[in-house]
PDB file of C-alpha atoms in Angstrom:
ATOM      1  CA  UNK A 128      52.427 152.484-138.037  1.00  0.00           C
ATOM      2  CA  UNK A 129      50.730 149.852-135.914  1.00  0.00           C
ATOM      3  CA  UNK A 130      52.294 146.466-135.327  1.00  0.00           C
ATOM      4  CA  UNK A 131      50.346 143.170-135.063  1.00  0.00           C
ATOM      5  CA  UNK A 132      51.714 141.985-131.703  1.00  0.00           C
ATOM      6  CA  UNK A 133      50.287 141.205-128.357  1.00  0.00           C
ATOM      7  CA  UNK A 134      51.370 140.160-124.839  1.00  0.00           C
ATOM      8  CA  UNK A 135      50.499 136.508-124.383  1.00  0.00           C
ATOM      9  CA  UNK A 136      52.254 135.969-121.102  1.00  0.00           C
ATOM     10  CA  UNK A 137      53.502 138.212-118.252  1.00  0.00           C
ATOM     11  CA  UNK A 138      55.251 137.893-114.904  1.00  0.00           C
ATOM     12  CA  UNK A 139      56.693 139.998-112.070  1.00  0.00           C
ATOM     13  CA  UNK A 140      59.192 139.515-109.283  1.00  0.00           C
ATOM     14  CA  UNK A 141      59.939 141.648-106.236  1.00  0.00           C
ATOM     15  CA  UNK A 142      62.186 140.909-103.305  1.00  0.00           C
ATOM     16  CA  UNK A 143      60.631 140.001 -99.968  1.00  0.00           C
ATOM     17  CA  UNK A 144      62.712 142.597 -98.260  1.00  0.00           C
ATOM     18  CA  UNK A 145      60.913 145.897 -97.494  1.00  0.00           C
ATOM     19  CA  UNK A 146      62.409 149.232 -96.453  1.00  0.00           C
ATOM     20  CA  UNK A 147      59.787 151.594 -95.062  1.00  0.00           C
ATOM     21  CA  UNK A 148      60.060 155.296 -94.582  1.00  0.00           C
ATOM     22  CA  UNK A 149      60.314 154.647 -90.823  1.00  0.00           C
ATOM     23  CA  UNK A 150      63.363 152.488 -91.491  1.00  0.00           C
ATOM     24  CA  UNK A 151      64.995 155.333 -93.396  1.00  0.00           C
ATOM     25  CA  UNK A 152      64.179 157.800 -90.603  1.00  0.00           C
ATOM     26  CA  UNK A 153      66.463 155.879 -88.361  1.00  0.00           C
ATOM     27  CA  UNK A 154      69.591 156.582 -90.420  1.00  0.00           C
ATOM     28  CA  UNK A 155      68.855 159.668 -92.507  1.00  0.00           C
ATOM     29  CA  UNK A 156      67.808 163.245 -91.925  1.00  0.00           C
ATOM     30  CA  UNK A 157      64.307 162.614 -93.317  1.00  0.00           C
ATOM     31  CA  UNK A 158      60.806 161.731 -92.222  1.00  0.00           C
ATOM     32  CA  UNK A 159      57.827 159.740 -93.456  1.00  0.00           C
ATOM     33  CA  UNK A 160      55.915 162.975 -93.901  1.00  0.00           C
ATOM     34  CA  UNK A 161      58.650 164.520 -96.028  1.00  0.00           C
ATOM     35  CA  UNK A 162      59.027 161.459 -98.220  1.00  0.00           C
ATOM     36  CA  UNK A 163      55.292 160.911 -98.798  1.00  0.00           C
ATOM     37  CA  UNK A 164      54.573 164.602 -99.570  1.00  0.00           C
ATOM     38  CA  UNK A 165      57.350 164.898-102.086  1.00  0.00           C
ATOM     39  CA  UNK A 166      57.348 161.438-103.666  1.00  0.00           C
ATOM     40  CA  UNK A 167      54.262 159.431-102.700  1.00  0.00           C
ATOM     41  CA  UNK A 168      56.471 156.524-101.597  1.00  0.00           C
ATOM     42  CA  UNK A 169      55.840 154.711 -98.347  1.00  0.00           C
ATOM     43  CA  UNK A 170      58.040 151.650 -98.831  1.00  0.00           C
ATOM     44  CA  UNK A 171      60.236 150.059-101.423  1.00  0.00           C
ATOM     45  CA  UNK A 172      61.512 146.449-101.966  1.00  0.00           C
ATOM     46  CA  UNK A 173      65.208 145.789-101.617  1.00  0.00           C
ATOM     47  CA  UNK A 174      67.046 142.736-102.897  1.00  0.00           C
ATOM     48  CA  UNK A 175      68.737 140.353-100.497  1.00  0.00           C
ATOM     49  CA  UNK A 176      72.446 139.505-100.786  1.00  0.00           C
ATOM     50  CA  UNK A 177      71.666 136.463-102.977  1.00  0.00           C
ATOM     51  CA  UNK A 178      69.304 138.363-105.289  1.00  0.00           C
ATOM     52  CA  UNK A 179      70.494 140.201-108.388  1.00  0.00           C
ATOM     53  CA  UNK A 180      69.131 141.901-111.460  1.00  0.00           C
ATOM     54  CA  UNK A 181      69.414 138.572-113.311  1.00  0.00           C
ATOM     55  CA  UNK A 182      67.776 136.442-110.607  1.00  0.00           C
ATOM     56  CA  UNK A 183      64.816 138.792-110.378  1.00  0.00           C
ATOM     57  CA  UNK A 184      64.545 138.960-114.127  1.00  0.00           C
ATOM     58  CA  UNK A 185      64.718 135.205-114.406  1.00  0.00           C
ATOM     59  CA  UNK A 186      61.847 134.701-111.952  1.00  0.00           C
ATOM     60  CA  UNK A 187      59.637 137.242-113.841  1.00  0.00           C
ATOM     61  CA  UNK A 188      60.513 135.743-117.165  1.00  0.00           C
ATOM     62  CA  UNK A 189      59.838 132.180-116.063  1.00  0.00           C
ATOM     63  CA  UNK A 190      56.369 133.238-114.900  1.00  0.00           C
ATOM     64  CA  UNK A 191      55.705 134.979-118.220  1.00  0.00           C
ATOM     65  CA  UNK A 192      56.685 131.923-120.207  1.00  0.00           C
ATOM     66  CA  UNK A 193      54.584 129.627-118.065  1.00  0.00           C
ATOM     67  CA  UNK A 194      51.544 131.931-118.341  1.00  0.00           C
ATOM     68  CA  UNK A 195      51.940 131.974-122.099  1.00  0.00           C
ATOM     69  CA  UNK A 196      51.688 128.175-122.080  1.00  0.00           C
ATOM     70  CA  UNK A 197      55.240 127.877-123.491  1.00  0.00           C
ATOM     71  CA  UNK A 198      58.559 126.395-122.554  1.00  0.00           C
ATOM     72  CA  UNK A 199      61.947 128.262-122.606  1.00  0.00           C
ATOM     73  CA  UNK A 200      62.907 126.556-125.866  1.00  0.00           C
ATOM     74  CA  UNK A 201      59.933 128.171-127.579  1.00  0.00           C
ATOM     75  CA  UNK A 202      61.436 131.687-127.135  1.00  0.00           C
ATOM     76  CA  UNK A 203      63.098 133.091-130.274  1.00  0.00           C
ATOM     77  CA  UNK A 204      64.652 136.231-128.851  1.00  0.00           C
ATOM     78  CA  UNK A 205      65.343 137.687-125.435  1.00  0.00           C
ATOM     79  CA  UNK A 206      65.588 141.414-124.777  1.00  0.00           C
ATOM     80  CA  UNK A 207      66.522 142.767-121.278  1.00  0.00           C
ATOM     81  CA  UNK A 208      66.090 146.402-120.227  1.00  0.00           C
ATOM     82  CA  UNK A 209      68.123 147.451-117.210  1.00  0.00           C
ATOM     83  CA  UNK A 210      70.105 150.341-115.762  1.00  0.00           C
ATOM     84  CA  UNK A 211      71.704 148.019-113.212  1.00  0.00           C
ATOM     85  CA  UNK A 212      73.306 145.212-115.216  1.00  0.00           C
ATOM     86  CA  UNK A 213      74.505 142.034-113.657  1.00  0.00           C
ATOM     87  CA  UNK A 214      78.106 143.035-114.428  1.00  0.00           C
ATOM     88  CA  UNK A 215      79.777 145.284-117.020  1.00  0.00           C
ATOM     89  CA  UNK A 216      80.481 142.295-119.334  1.00  0.00           C
ATOM     90  CA  UNK A 217      78.733 140.161-120.510  1.00  0.00           C
ATOM     91  CA  UNK A 218      75.249 141.536-120.932  1.00  0.00           C
ATOM     92  CA  UNK A 219      72.570 140.630-118.346  1.00  0.00           C
ATOM     93  CA  UNK A 220      70.560 138.713-120.971  1.00  0.00           C
ATOM     94  CA  UNK A 221      73.351 136.095-121.007  1.00  0.00           C
ATOM     95  CA  UNK A 222      72.754 135.256-117.352  1.00  0.00           C
ATOM     96  CA  UNK A 223      68.977 135.239-117.655  1.00  0.00           C
ATOM     97  CA  UNK A 224      69.100 133.086-120.755  1.00  0.00           C
ATOM     98  CA  UNK A 225      71.420 130.592-119.080  1.00  0.00           C
ATOM     99  CA  UNK A 226      69.190 130.433-115.949  1.00  0.00           C
ATOM    100  CA  UNK A 227      66.071 129.887-118.053  1.00  0.00           C
ATOM    101  CA  UNK A 228      67.507 127.446-120.528  1.00  0.00           C
ATOM    102  CA  UNK A 229      66.686 129.796-123.415  1.00  0.00           C
ATOM    103  CA  UNK A 230      68.871 129.120-126.468  1.00  0.00           C
ATOM    104  CA  UNK A 231      68.336 132.107-128.703  1.00  0.00           C
ATOM    105  CA  UNK A 232      69.704 135.518-129.458  1.00  0.00           C
ATOM    106  CA  UNK A 233      69.683 138.098-126.651  1.00  0.00           C
ATOM    107  CA  UNK A 234      70.795 141.621-125.956  1.00  0.00           C
ATOM    108  CA  UNK A 235      70.326 144.387-123.438  1.00  0.00           C
ATOM    109  CA  UNK A 236      68.677 147.759-123.832  1.00  0.00           C
ATOM    110  CA  UNK A 237      70.164 150.647-121.782  1.00  0.00           C
ATOM    111  CA  UNK A 238      67.387 153.255-121.899  1.00  0.00           C
ATOM    112  CA  UNK A 239      66.960 153.540-118.127  1.00  0.00           C
ATOM    113  CA  UNK A 240      63.420 154.084-116.909  1.00  0.00           C
ATOM    114  CA  UNK A 241      62.069 154.197-120.463  1.00  0.00           C
ATOM    115  CA  UNK A 242      63.647 150.811-121.174  1.00  0.00           C
ATOM    116  CA  UNK A 243      60.572 148.608-121.013  1.00  0.00           C
ATOM    117  CA  UNK A 244      58.618 150.691-123.546  1.00  0.00           C
ATOM    118  CA  UNK A 245      61.758 150.763-125.794  1.00  0.00           C
ATOM    119  CA  UNK A 246      61.938 146.926-125.739  1.00  0.00           C
ATOM    120  CA  UNK A 247      58.166 146.599-126.227  1.00  0.00           C
ATOM    121  CA  UNK A 248      58.530 148.525-129.502  1.00  0.00           C
ATOM    122  CA  UNK A 249      61.765 146.665-130.474  1.00  0.00           C
ATOM    123  CA  UNK A 250      60.158 143.331-129.686  1.00  0.00           C
ATOM    124  CA  UNK A 251      57.074 144.034-131.699  1.00  0.00           C
ATOM    125  CA  UNK A 252      59.268 145.133-134.590  1.00  0.00           C
ATOM    126  CA  UNK A 253      61.261 141.884-134.428  1.00  0.00           C
ATOM    127  CA  UNK A 254      57.976 139.961-134.746  1.00  0.00           C
ATOM    128  CA  UNK A 255      57.381 141.787-137.994  1.00  0.00           C
ATOM    129  CA  UNK A 256      60.912 140.690-139.042  1.00  0.00           C
ATOM    130  CA  UNK A 257      59.927 137.072-138.665  1.00  0.00           C
ATOM    131  CA  UNK A 258      60.378 136.064-135.032  1.00  0.00           C
ATOM    132  CA  UNK A 259      57.418 134.275-133.426  1.00  0.00           C
ATOM    133  CA  UNK A 260      57.929 134.694-129.718  1.00  0.00           C
ATOM    134  CA  UNK A 261      59.961 137.496-128.161  1.00  0.00           C
ATOM    135  CA  UNK A 262      60.653 137.649-124.387  1.00  0.00           C
ATOM    136  CA  UNK A 263      61.142 141.116-122.971  1.00  0.00           C
ATOM    137  CA  UNK A 264      62.369 141.692-119.361  1.00  0.00           C
ATOM    138  CA  UNK A 265      62.747 144.891-117.340  1.00  0.00           C
ATOM    139  CA  UNK A 266      64.823 144.154-114.199  1.00  0.00           C
ATOM    140  CA  UNK A 267      66.619 146.334-111.657  1.00  0.00           C
ATOM    141  CA  UNK A 268      68.509 146.350-108.393  1.00  0.00           C
ATOM    142  CA  UNK A 269      68.735 150.070-107.943  1.00  0.00           C
ATOM    143  CA  UNK A 270      69.375 149.659-104.209  1.00  0.00           C
ATOM    144  CA  UNK A 271      72.956 148.745-105.264  1.00  0.00           C
ATOM    145  CA  UNK A 272      73.704 152.007-106.940  1.00  0.00           C
ATOM    146  CA  UNK A 273      72.130 154.606-104.594  1.00  0.00           C
ATOM    147  CA  UNK A 274      74.288 156.365-102.027  1.00  0.00           C
ATOM    148  CA  UNK A 275      73.004 155.399 -98.569  1.00  0.00           C
ATOM    149  CA  UNK A 276      74.079 158.795 -97.320  1.00  0.00           C
ATOM    150  CA  UNK A 277      72.103 160.727 -99.881  1.00  0.00           C
ATOM    151  CA  UNK A 278      68.518 161.239 -98.769  1.00  0.00           C
ATOM    152  CA  UNK A 279      67.469 162.667-102.136  1.00  0.00           C
ATOM    153  CA  UNK A 280      68.055 159.399-103.962  1.00  0.00           C
ATOM    154  CA  UNK A 281      68.023 156.659-101.309  1.00  0.00           C
ATOM    155  CA  UNK A 282      64.345 157.292-100.502  1.00  0.00           C
ATOM    156  CA  UNK A 283      63.276 156.989-104.201  1.00  0.00           C
ATOM    157  CA  UNK A 284      64.502 153.722-105.593  1.00  0.00           C
ATOM    158  CA  UNK A 285      63.628 150.064-105.166  1.00  0.00           C
ATOM    159  CA  UNK A 286      64.226 146.684-106.830  1.00  0.00           C
ATOM    160  CA  UNK A 287      62.085 144.467-108.957  1.00  0.00           C
ATOM    161  CA  UNK A 288      61.367 142.957-112.379  1.00  0.00           C
ATOM    162  CA  UNK A 289      58.633 142.532-114.949  1.00  0.00           C
ATOM    163  CA  UNK A 290      58.607 140.363-118.108  1.00  0.00           C
ATOM    164  CA  UNK A 291      56.308 139.655-121.060  1.00  0.00           C
ATOM    165  CA  UNK A 292      56.181 137.284-123.972  1.00  0.00           C
ATOM    166  CA  UNK A 293      55.193 138.954-127.242  1.00  0.00           C
ATOM    167  CA  UNK A 294      53.642 137.060-130.123  1.00  0.00           C
ATOM    168  CA  UNK A 295      51.972 138.054-133.395  1.00  0.00           C
ATOM    169  CA  UNK A 296      48.366 139.170-133.128  1.00  0.00           C
ATOM    170  CA  UNK A 297      45.864 137.547-135.499  1.00  0.00           C
ATOM    171  CA  UNK A 298      43.303 140.185-134.748  1.00  0.00           C
ATOM    172  CA  UNK A 299      43.594 143.977-134.394  1.00  0.00           C
ATOM    173  CA  UNK A 300      47.061 145.325-133.869  1.00  0.00           C
ATOM    174  CA  UNK A 301      48.171 145.166-130.293  1.00  0.00           C
ATOM    175  CA  UNK A 302      50.679 147.960-130.520  1.00  0.00           C
ATOM    176  CA  UNK A 303      48.881 150.924-132.138  1.00  0.00           C
ATOM    177  CA  UNK A 304      51.482 153.695-131.986  1.00  0.00           C
ATOM    178  CA  UNK A 305      54.595 154.778-130.144  1.00  0.00           C
ATOM    179  CA  UNK A 306      57.141 157.597-129.654  1.00  0.00           C
ATOM    180  CA  UNK A 307      60.770 157.171-128.643  1.00  0.00           C
ATOM    181  CA  UNK A 308      63.301 159.925-127.975  1.00  0.00           C
ATOM    182  CA  UNK A 309      66.359 161.148-126.096  1.00  0.00           C
ATOM    183  CA  UNK A 310      67.805 164.540-125.227  1.00  0.00           C
ATOM    184  CA  UNK A 311      71.441 163.889-124.596  1.00  0.00           C
ATOM    185  CA  UNK A 312      72.109 167.445-123.478  1.00  0.00           C
ATOM    186  CA  UNK A 313      70.311 166.544-120.275  1.00  0.00           C
ATOM    187  CA  UNK A 314      72.446 163.456-119.590  1.00  0.00           C
ATOM    188  CA  UNK A 315      74.187 165.019-116.578  1.00  0.00           C
ATOM    189  CA  UNK A 316      70.889 165.482-114.704  1.00  0.00           C
ATOM    190  CA  UNK A 317      70.696 161.801-113.811  1.00  0.00           C
ATOM    191  CA  UNK A 318      73.933 159.810-113.927  1.00  0.00           C
ATOM    192  CA  UNK A 319      76.578 157.659-112.381  1.00  0.00           C
ATOM    193  CA  UNK A 320      79.602 159.867-113.147  1.00  0.00           C
ATOM    194  CA  UNK A 321      82.462 157.287-112.935  1.00  0.00           C
ATOM    195  CA  UNK A 322      83.076 153.643-113.772  1.00  0.00           C
ATOM    196  CA  UNK A 323      83.001 153.755-117.581  1.00  0.00           C
ATOM    197  CA  UNK A 324      85.492 154.468-120.298  1.00  0.00           C
ATOM    198  CA  UNK A 325      85.091 158.211-119.853  1.00  0.00           C
ATOM    199  CA  UNK A 326      86.089 158.126-116.173  1.00  0.00           C
ATOM    200  CA  UNK A 327      87.516 154.720-115.261  1.00  0.00           C
ATOM    201  CA  UNK A 328      87.594 153.538-111.610  1.00  0.00           C
ATOM    202  CA  UNK A 329      90.336 155.170-109.516  1.00  0.00           C
ATOM    203  CA  UNK A 330      90.895 155.563-105.800  1.00  0.00           C
ATOM    204  CA  UNK A 331      89.764 159.195-106.281  1.00  0.00           C
ATOM    205  CA  UNK A 332      86.437 158.360-107.896  1.00  0.00           C
ATOM    206  CA  UNK A 333      85.688 155.780-105.198  1.00  0.00           C
ATOM    207  CA  UNK A 334      86.607 158.265-102.392  1.00  0.00           C
ATOM    208  CA  UNK A 335      84.384 160.942-104.012  1.00  0.00           C
ATOM    209  CA  UNK A 336      81.468 158.449-104.153  1.00  0.00           C
ATOM    210  CA  UNK A 337      81.169 158.968-107.901  1.00  0.00           C
ATOM    211  CA  UNK A 338      80.015 155.381-108.495  1.00  0.00           C
ATOM    212  CA  UNK A 339      76.592 156.174-106.970  1.00  0.00           C
ATOM    213  CA  UNK A 340      73.665 157.612-108.731  1.00  0.00           C
ATOM    214  CA  UNK A 341      73.507 161.428-108.809  1.00  0.00           C
ATOM    215  CA  UNK A 342      70.347 163.337-109.655  1.00  0.00           C
ATOM    216  CA  UNK A 343      69.373 167.007-110.123  1.00  0.00           C
ATOM    217  CA  UNK A 344      65.905 166.473-108.715  1.00  0.00           C
ATOM    218  CA  UNK A 345      64.118 169.786-109.549  1.00  0.00           C
ATOM    219  CA  UNK A 346      65.443 169.883-113.087  1.00  0.00           C
ATOM    220  CA  UNK A 347      64.533 166.231-113.707  1.00  0.00           C
ATOM    221  CA  UNK A 348      61.018 166.939-112.389  1.00  0.00           C
ATOM    222  CA  UNK A 349      60.447 169.806-114.827  1.00  0.00           C
ATOM    223  CA  UNK A 350      61.807 167.977-117.841  1.00  0.00           C
ATOM    224  CA  UNK A 351      60.078 164.694-116.951  1.00  0.00           C
ATOM    225  CA  UNK A 352      56.564 166.255-116.859  1.00  0.00           C
ATOM    226  CA  UNK A 353      57.158 167.960-120.215  1.00  0.00           C
ATOM    227  CA  UNK A 354      58.577 164.949-122.066  1.00  0.00           C
ATOM    228  CA  UNK A 355      55.916 162.555-120.717  1.00  0.00           C
ATOM    229  CA  UNK A 356      53.157 164.894-121.924  1.00  0.00           C
ATOM    230  CA  UNK A 357      54.777 165.603-125.242  1.00  0.00           C
ATOM    231  CA  UNK A 358      55.596 161.980-125.949  1.00  0.00           C
ATOM    232  CA  UNK A 359      52.149 160.680-124.917  1.00  0.00           C
ATOM    233  CA  UNK A 360      50.457 163.380-126.950  1.00  0.00           C
ATOM    234  CA  UNK A 361      52.571 162.407-129.996  1.00  0.00           C
ATOM    235  CA  UNK A 362      51.665 158.731-129.623  1.00  0.00           C
ATOM    236  CA  UNK A 363      47.973 159.510-129.318  1.00  0.00           C
ATOM    237  CA  UNK A 364      48.187 161.704-132.336  1.00  0.00           C
ATOM    238  CA  UNK A 365      49.877 158.995-134.424  1.00  0.00           C
ATOM    239  CA  UNK A 366      47.133 156.560-133.436  1.00  0.00           C
ATOM    240  CA  UNK A 367      44.308 159.050-134.041  1.00  0.00           C
ATOM    241  CA  UNK A 368      43.038 158.496-130.504  1.00  0.00           C
ATOM    242  CA  UNK A 369      41.897 161.032-127.913  1.00  0.00           C
ATOM    243  CA  UNK A 370      42.982 160.761-124.325  1.00  0.00           C
ATOM    244  CA  UNK A 371      39.298 160.352-123.420  1.00  0.00           C
ATOM    245  CA  UNK A 372      39.230 157.104-125.398  1.00  0.00           C
ATOM    246  CA  UNK A 373      42.111 155.549-123.404  1.00  0.00           C
ATOM    247  CA  UNK A 374      41.070 153.239-120.591  1.00  0.00           C
ATOM    248  CA  UNK A 375      44.310 153.231-118.620  1.00  0.00           C
ATOM    249  CA  UNK A 376      47.328 155.522-118.312  1.00  0.00           C
ATOM    250  CA  UNK A 377      50.357 153.570-117.032  1.00  0.00           C
ATOM    251  CA  UNK A 378      53.179 156.077-116.388  1.00  0.00           C
ATOM    252  CA  UNK A 379      56.652 155.294-115.117  1.00  0.00           C
ATOM    253  CA  UNK A 380      56.523 155.215-111.354  1.00  0.00           C
ATOM    254  CA  UNK A 381      59.157 157.899-110.572  1.00  0.00           C
ATOM    255  CA  UNK A 382      57.339 160.366-108.369  1.00  0.00           C
ATOM    256  CA  UNK A 383      53.693 160.740-107.467  1.00  0.00           C
ATOM    257  CA  UNK A 384      53.832 164.472-108.160  1.00  0.00           C
ATOM    258  CA  UNK A 385      55.182 163.878-111.721  1.00  0.00           C
ATOM    259  CA  UNK A 386      52.455 161.319-112.329  1.00  0.00           C
ATOM    260  CA  UNK A 387      49.743 163.716-111.084  1.00  0.00           C
ATOM    261  CA  UNK A 388      51.080 166.657-113.101  1.00  0.00           C
ATOM    262  CA  UNK A 389      51.482 164.694-116.366  1.00  0.00           C
ATOM    263  CA  UNK A 390      48.071 163.024-115.868  1.00  0.00           C
ATOM    264  CA  UNK A 391      46.300 166.299-115.374  1.00  0.00           C
ATOM    265  CA  UNK A 392      47.818 167.878-118.431  1.00  0.00           C
ATOM    266  CA  UNK A 393      46.985 164.891-120.557  1.00  0.00           C
ATOM    267  CA  UNK A 394      43.450 164.684-119.235  1.00  0.00           C
ATOM    268  CA  UNK A 395      43.676 161.457-117.240  1.00  0.00           C
ATOM    269  CA  UNK A 396      41.828 161.292-113.918  1.00  0.00           C
ATOM    270  CA  UNK A 397      43.329 159.378-111.034  1.00  0.00           C
ATOM    271  CA  UNK A 398      40.727 156.697-111.569  1.00  0.00           C
ATOM    272  CA  UNK A 399      42.214 155.951-114.996  1.00  0.00           C
ATOM    273  CA  UNK A 400      45.872 156.147-113.868  1.00  0.00           C
ATOM    274  CA  UNK A 401      47.616 153.113-112.572  1.00  0.00           C
ATOM    275  CA  UNK A 402      49.868 153.922-109.631  1.00  0.00           C
ATOM    276  CA  UNK A 403      51.771 151.633-107.227  1.00  0.00           C
ATOM    277  CA  UNK A 404      54.750 153.826-106.384  1.00  0.00           C
ATOM    278  CA  UNK A 405      53.675 153.903-102.753  1.00  0.00           C
ATOM    279  CA  UNK A 406      54.602 150.254-102.343  1.00  0.00           C
ATOM    280  CA  UNK A 407      57.581 149.818-104.720  1.00  0.00           C
ATOM    281  CA  UNK A 408      59.203 153.225-105.242  1.00  0.00           C
ATOM    282  CA  UNK A 409      60.959 153.891-108.492  1.00  0.00           C
ATOM    283  CA  UNK A 410      62.057 150.593-110.049  1.00  0.00           C
ATOM    284  CA  UNK A 411      63.233 152.079-113.355  1.00  0.00           C
ATOM    285  CA  UNK A 412      62.725 149.686-116.305  1.00  0.00           C
ATOM    286  CA  UNK A 413      60.598 147.390-114.072  1.00  0.00           C
ATOM    287  CA  UNK A 414      58.160 150.032-112.952  1.00  0.00           C
ATOM    288  CA  UNK A 415      55.751 150.048-115.986  1.00  0.00           C
ATOM    289  CA  UNK A 416      55.470 146.264-116.241  1.00  0.00           C
ATOM    290  CA  UNK A 417      55.047 145.968-112.423  1.00  0.00           C
ATOM    291  CA  UNK A 418      52.233 148.508-112.457  1.00  0.00           C
ATOM    292  CA  UNK A 419      50.539 147.201-115.590  1.00  0.00           C
ATOM    293  CA  UNK A 420      50.675 143.489-114.807  1.00  0.00           C
ATOM    294  CA  UNK A 421      49.591 144.004-111.219  1.00  0.00           C
ATOM    295  CA  UNK A 422      46.533 145.808-112.498  1.00  0.00           C
ATOM    296  CA  UNK A 423      45.884 143.026-115.040  1.00  0.00           C
ATOM    297  CA  UNK A 424      46.085 140.359-112.364  1.00  0.00           C
ATOM    298  CA  UNK A 425      43.727 142.368-110.152  1.00  0.00           C
ATOM    299  CA  UNK A 426      41.176 142.427-112.977  1.00  0.00           C
ATOM    300  CA  UNK A 427      41.308 146.132-113.536  1.00  0.00           C
ATOM    301  CA  UNK A 428      42.774 145.990-117.035  1.00  0.00           C
ATOM    302  CA  UNK A 429      40.668 143.736-119.310  1.00  0.00           C
ATOM    303  CA  UNK A 430      40.707 142.405-122.840  1.00  0.00           C
ATOM    304  CA  UNK A 431      40.167 145.113-125.364  1.00  0.00           C
ATOM    305  CA  UNK A 432      41.189 148.001-123.061  1.00  0.00           C
ATOM    306  CA  UNK A 433      43.357 150.733-124.581  1.00  0.00           C
ATOM    307  CA  UNK A 434      46.490 151.236-122.490  1.00  0.00           C
ATOM    308  CA  UNK A 435      48.924 154.133-122.745  1.00  0.00           C
ATOM    309  CA  UNK A 436      52.376 153.493-121.234  1.00  0.00           C
ATOM    310  CA  UNK A 437      54.835 156.417-120.851  1.00  0.00           C
ATOM    311  CA  UNK A 438      58.253 156.489-119.334  1.00  0.00           C
ATOM    312  CA  UNK A 439      61.321 158.756-119.042  1.00  0.00           C
ATOM    313  CA  UNK A 440      64.781 158.173-117.679  1.00  0.00           C
ATOM    314  CA  UNK A 441      68.481 158.962-117.621  1.00  0.00           C
ATOM    315  CA  UNK A 442      69.821 160.163-120.867  1.00  0.00           C
ATOM    316  CA  UNK A 443      67.266 161.832-120.989  1.00  0.00           C
ATOM    317  CA  UNK A 444      65.316 159.136-122.729  1.00  0.00           C
ATOM    318  CA  UNK A 445      61.586 158.973-123.095  1.00  0.00           C
ATOM    319  CA  UNK A 446      59.116 156.527-124.558  1.00  0.00           C
ATOM    320  CA  UNK A 447      55.444 156.089-124.856  1.00  0.00           C
ATOM    321  CA  UNK A 448      53.306 153.373-126.494  1.00  0.00           C
ATOM    322  CA  UNK A 449      49.594 152.810-126.998  1.00  0.00           C
ATOM    323  CA  UNK A 450      48.410 149.218-127.039  1.00  0.00           C
ATOM    324  CA  UNK A 451      45.206 147.217-126.990  1.00  0.00           C
ATOM    325  CA  UNK A 452      45.417 144.727-124.117  1.00  0.00           C
ATOM    326  CA  UNK A 453      44.629 141.153-124.972  1.00  0.00           C
ATOM    327  CA  UNK A 454      44.103 141.552-128.716  1.00  0.00           C
ATOM    328  CA  UNK A 455      44.767 138.198-130.389  1.00  0.00           C
TER     329      UNK A 455
END
């Protein structure tokens, strides 16, 4: 089930604005100690007034295109993963394609924190269908949907974007195996209750703060560890690869305790697990590309390394993928 695809260009974008735990202490009933012990987060990036999901996504995408040695007109398809779209209509890809000067098909993927792995698999599949260069973007401005009065969510989320250009691999398959899934019965554990067709905007929904993100933290924690382990195990099994053979585990950066628990059960030591949640917080669909590409740029991930990415998010969606970095 492998696909001959590889990442030929990548890019990231994060706002300059930082919100530290000390900053949050000033307005919330919380502390740096409480936040670090429970989440591993020390600061998160927050978009300025003139920054949006599309502007961050455009910056990351432009870097990915440049690094691939291409121009925007070389892109055949644009896929954007986001839980914080530019606006309800049209899709965020329309804004990014316009800003880049990309003149091709585009669509959004709404798989929350598993979104980047979803679009990685979709993009590779589209290469098999005949496309030559697919641009995938994970971009978020989660600071716009968290309730500033809710310490359980405000401390967790940050803003950022990551992008990659996918192209066919002439050598060994870049994408070796994957697993995608969703348990819709758990949808209420992480949601924005109002604002859609089910519960349109009213004065009551606004007054009740139902347009902010709501999360059942303990239940999400338990399910997240299980689905990450199960999905990653399924992917490794499909590829016929043992965890010991994987060079790098790149989990969704949701919570340091979830990362530690899942890593231990899968058999990944901290030395083989890429973590940057302490500096960025949970950036949803942007978290895996931010972590992976930061490690690549630092020289940690090298050509030929086996990389296992695994994410989970609202829905409850999950996704994992095993790839060979740099295979051409």
